[in-house]
Amino acid sequence: MEFFAKMRGAGKDAPPRVPLREMALGFTGALLGMVGMGLAQKHLADPADLLVLSGPFAATAVLLFGTPKSPLAQPRNVLGGHVLSALVGVCANLALPGLPWLAGALAVAVAIALMHATKTLHPPGGATAFLAVAGGAKLTALGFGYVLAPSAAGALLLVGLALVINNLLPGRRYPEFWF
C-alpha cells in the first residue's frame, strides 16, 4: 500500500488550475491554429490525406497555446524539433527499407538525441520522425520533401499563429526566446 500512496503523491495537492482567461486563450489559440492548419491543407494539399493536420501538429498546438512559456514551445524548439526529426525519419526510412518497425524506433531515438544535442527538444518531434516511417504510402513517398512540407511549413504556420494569438492580450508575451 505504501508504494501506491507514493505513486499518488500522498499528501500533495494537484497543481493549481490555470485561470479561466488562460483556458480561454488556450482553447481559442488551439482552435484557430488547427483551423489555420486545416485551411492550409484544404488549399495547398489533398484534403483527404490530412498531411498538414497530423498528430504531431496537434501536440504542438497543445504546447504553443496551452503552455506558451514552456521552453519546449519556443520557436527554436518547434521549428528545429519538427525539421530535424522529419529529416531523421526520412533517413531512417530510406536506410532500413522493409523494416518499418526498426526504422521507426531508430527514427524516434535518433531524433531525441539530435534534438537534445541541438537544444531543440520538442516532444511532438518524435511523432514527426515516426510519421516519416509509418505515415502511409503517400506520406513516405514524399521522401525528403516531407521535411519541407508538411514538417517545416506546418511548424512555421503554427509558430506564426502563436506569435499573433499569444500576444493579443496585455501582459502576455510570446516567445520567451528565439534562439
CSV table of C-alpha atoms in Angstrom, one decimal:
chain,number,residue,atom,x,y,z
A,1,MET,CA,0.0,0.0,0.0
A,2,GLU,CA,2.9,2.4,0.7
A,3,PHE,CA,4.0,2.1,-2.9
A,4,PHE,CA,0.6,3.2,-4.2
A,5,ALA,CA,0.5,6.1,-1.7
A,6,LYS,CA,3.8,7.3,-3.0
A,7,MET,CA,2.6,7.0,-6.6
A,8,ARG,CA,-0.4,9.1,-5.9
A,9,GLY,CA,1.8,11.8,-4.3
A,10,ALA,CA,0.3,11.1,-0.9
A,11,GLY,CA,-0.4,14.3,1.0
A,12,LYS,CA,0.2,16.5,-2.0
A,13,ASP,CA,-2.4,18.5,-3.8
A,14,ALA,CA,-2.8,18.6,-7.6
A,15,PRO,CA,-1.2,21.6,-9.3
A,16,PRO,CA,-3.4,24.6,-9.3
A,17,ARG,CA,-5.9,25.1,-12.1
A,18,VAL,CA,-4.9,27.8,-14.6
A,19,PRO,CA,-7.1,30.9,-14.6
A,20,LEU,CA,-10.1,30.9,-16.9
A,21,ARG,CA,-8.5,33.6,-19.1
A,22,GLU,CA,-5.6,31.2,-19.8
A,23,MET,CA,-8.0,28.4,-20.5
A,24,ALA,CA,-10.0,30.5,-22.9
A,25,LEU,CA,-6.9,31.7,-24.7
A,26,GLY,CA,-5.5,28.2,-24.9
A,27,PHE,CA,-8.8,27.0,-26.4
A,28,THR,CA,-9.1,29.9,-28.8
A,29,GLY,CA,-5.4,29.5,-29.9
A,30,ALA,CA,-5.6,25.8,-30.5
A,31,LEU,CA,-8.9,26.2,-32.4
A,32,LEU,CA,-7.6,28.9,-34.6
A,33,GLY,CA,-4.3,27.2,-35.0
A,34,MET,CA,-5.8,23.9,-36.1
A,35,VAL,CA,-8.4,25.7,-38.3
A,36,GLY,CA,-5.4,27.5,-39.9
A,37,MET,CA,-3.7,24.2,-40.5
A,38,GLY,CA,-6.9,22.8,-41.9
A,39,LEU,CA,-7.3,25.7,-44.3
A,40,ALA,CA,-3.7,25.3,-45.5
A,41,GLN,CA,-4.4,21.6,-46.0
A,42,LYS,CA,-7.6,22.4,-48.0
A,43,HIS,CA,-6.0,24.9,-50.3
A,44,LEU,CA,-2.4,23.5,-50.6
A,45,ALA,CA,-2.7,19.8,-50.5
A,46,ASP,CA,-5.1,16.9,-51.0
A,47,PRO,CA,-7.7,17.4,-48.2
A,48,ALA,CA,-8.3,13.7,-47.9
A,49,ASP,CA,-4.7,13.0,-46.9
A,50,LEU,CA,-4.6,15.3,-43.9
A,51,LEU,CA,-0.8,15.5,-44.0
A,52,VAL,CA,-0.8,19.0,-42.5
A,53,LEU,CA,-3.4,18.1,-39.9
A,54,SER,CA,-1.2,15.4,-38.4
A,55,GLY,CA,-0.9,14.3,-34.8
A,56,PRO,CA,2.5,15.9,-34.2
A,57,PHE,CA,1.0,19.3,-35.1
A,58,ALA,CA,-2.0,18.8,-32.7
A,59,ALA,CA,0.5,18.1,-30.0
A,60,THR,CA,2.5,21.2,-30.9
A,61,ALA,CA,-0.8,23.2,-30.6
A,62,VAL,CA,-1.1,22.0,-27.1
A,63,LEU,CA,2.3,23.3,-26.2
A,64,LEU,CA,2.1,26.6,-28.2
A,65,PHE,CA,-1.4,27.6,-26.9
A,66,GLY,CA,-1.6,25.6,-23.6
A,67,THR,CA,1.9,26.2,-22.3
A,68,PRO,CA,3.4,29.1,-24.3
A,69,LYS,CA,6.1,29.9,-21.7
A,70,SER,CA,7.4,26.3,-21.8
A,71,PRO,CA,10.9,26.0,-23.3
A,72,LEU,CA,9.5,23.2,-25.4
A,73,ALA,CA,7.0,25.6,-27.0
A,74,GLN,CA,9.5,28.2,-28.2
A,75,PRO,CA,10.1,28.8,-31.9
A,76,ARG,CA,13.6,27.4,-31.9
A,77,ASN,CA,12.3,24.1,-30.4
A,78,VAL,CA,9.2,23.9,-32.5
A,79,LEU,CA,10.9,24.6,-35.8
A,80,GLY,CA,14.1,22.8,-35.1
A,81,GLY,CA,12.3,19.9,-33.5
A,82,HIS,CA,10.0,19.2,-36.4
A,83,VAL,CA,12.5,19.8,-39.2
A,84,LEU,CA,15.4,17.8,-37.6
A,85,SER,CA,13.0,15.0,-36.7
A,86,ALA,CA,11.5,14.9,-40.2
A,87,LEU,CA,15.0,14.7,-41.7
A,88,VAL,CA,15.9,11.9,-39.3
A,89,GLY,CA,12.7,10.0,-40.0
A,90,VAL,CA,13.2,10.2,-43.8
A,91,CYS,CA,16.8,9.0,-43.5
A,92,ALA,CA,15.8,6.1,-41.2
A,93,ASN,CA,13.1,5.1,-43.6
A,94,LEU,CA,15.5,5.1,-46.6
A,95,ALA,CA,18.3,3.3,-44.6
A,96,LEU,CA,16.1,0.5,-43.5
A,97,PRO,CA,13.6,-0.4,-46.3
A,98,GLY,CA,11.3,-3.2,-45.4
A,99,LEU,CA,11.9,-2.8,-41.7
A,100,PRO,CA,9.5,-0.1,-40.6
A,101,TRP,CA,9.3,-1.3,-37.0
A,102,LEU,CA,13.1,-0.8,-36.7
A,103,ALA,CA,13.3,2.3,-38.8
A,104,GLY,CA,10.5,3.9,-36.7
A,105,ALA,CA,12.2,3.0,-33.4
A,106,LEU,CA,15.6,4.3,-34.7
A,107,ALA,CA,14.0,7.5,-36.1
A,108,VAL,CA,12.5,8.4,-32.7
A,109,ALA,CA,15.6,7.5,-30.7
A,110,VAL,CA,18.0,9.5,-33.1
A,111,ALA,CA,15.5,12.4,-33.2
A,112,ILE,CA,15.5,12.7,-29.4
A,113,ALA,CA,19.3,12.6,-29.3
A,114,LEU,CA,19.7,15.1,-32.1
A,115,MET,CA,17.1,17.5,-30.6
A,116,HIS,CA,19.0,17.3,-27.2
A,117,ALA,CA,22.3,17.9,-29.0
A,118,THR,CA,21.0,21.0,-30.8
A,119,LYS,CA,18.9,22.3,-27.9
A,120,THR,CA,15.7,22.0,-29.9
A,121,LEU,CA,13.8,19.4,-27.9
A,122,HIS,CA,10.2,19.4,-28.9
A,123,PRO,CA,8.3,16.2,-27.9
A,124,PRO,CA,6.0,16.2,-31.0
A,125,GLY,CA,9.2,15.9,-33.0
A,126,GLY,CA,9.4,12.3,-32.0
A,127,ALA,CA,6.0,11.7,-33.7
A,128,THR,CA,7.2,13.7,-36.7
A,129,ALA,CA,10.2,11.3,-37.1
A,130,PHE,CA,7.9,8.3,-36.6
A,131,LEU,CA,5.4,9.6,-39.1
A,132,ALA,CA,8.1,9.8,-41.8
A,133,VAL,CA,8.4,6.0,-41.5
A,134,ALA,CA,4.9,4.9,-40.6
A,135,GLY,CA,2.7,7.6,-42.1
A,136,GLY,CA,1.5,5.6,-45.1
A,137,ALA,CA,2.5,5.2,-48.7
A,138,LYS,CA,1.6,8.8,-49.8
A,139,LEU,CA,3.5,10.4,-47.0
A,140,THR,CA,6.6,8.2,-47.2
A,141,ALA,CA,6.6,8.7,-50.9
A,142,LEU,CA,7.4,12.4,-50.3
A,143,GLY,CA,10.9,11.4,-49.2
A,144,PHE,CA,12.9,14.5,-48.3
A,145,GLY,CA,10.0,16.6,-49.5
A,146,TYR,CA,8.4,15.6,-46.1
A,147,VAL,CA,11.0,17.8,-44.4
A,148,LEU,CA,9.7,20.9,-46.2
A,149,ALA,CA,6.0,20.2,-46.4
A,150,PRO,CA,4.3,19.3,-44.2
A,151,SER,CA,7.0,19.5,-41.5
A,152,ALA,CA,8.7,22.8,-41.8
A,153,ALA,CA,5.7,24.6,-43.4
A,154,GLY,CA,3.3,23.3,-40.7
A,155,ALA,CA,5.7,24.3,-37.9
A,156,LEU,CA,6.2,27.8,-39.4
A,157,LEU,CA,2.4,28.2,-39.7
A,158,LEU,CA,1.7,27.2,-36.1
A,159,VAL,CA,4.6,29.4,-34.8
A,160,GLY,CA,3.2,32.3,-36.8
A,161,LEU,CA,-0.2,31.9,-35.4
A,162,ALA,CA,1.2,31.5,-31.9
A,163,LEU,CA,3.0,34.8,-32.3
A,164,VAL,CA,-0.3,36.6,-33.1
A,165,ILE,CA,-2.6,34.8,-30.8
A,166,ASN,CA,-0.3,34.6,-27.7
A,167,ASN,CA,0.4,38.3,-27.9
A,168,LEU,CA,-3.2,39.5,-28.2
A,169,LEU,CA,-3.8,40.1,-24.5
A,170,PRO,CA,-1.9,42.7,-22.5
A,171,GLY,CA,0.6,41.1,-20.1
A,172,ARG,CA,1.3,38.1,-22.4
A,173,ARG,CA,4.5,37.7,-24.3
A,174,TYR,CA,5.5,35.0,-26.8
A,175,PRO,CA,8.1,33.8,-27.4
A,176,GLU,CA,10.2,33.7,-24.3
A,177,PHE,CA,13.3,33.4,-26.5
A,178,TRP,CA,14.0,32.9,-30.2
A,179,PHE,CA,17.4,31.2,-30.4
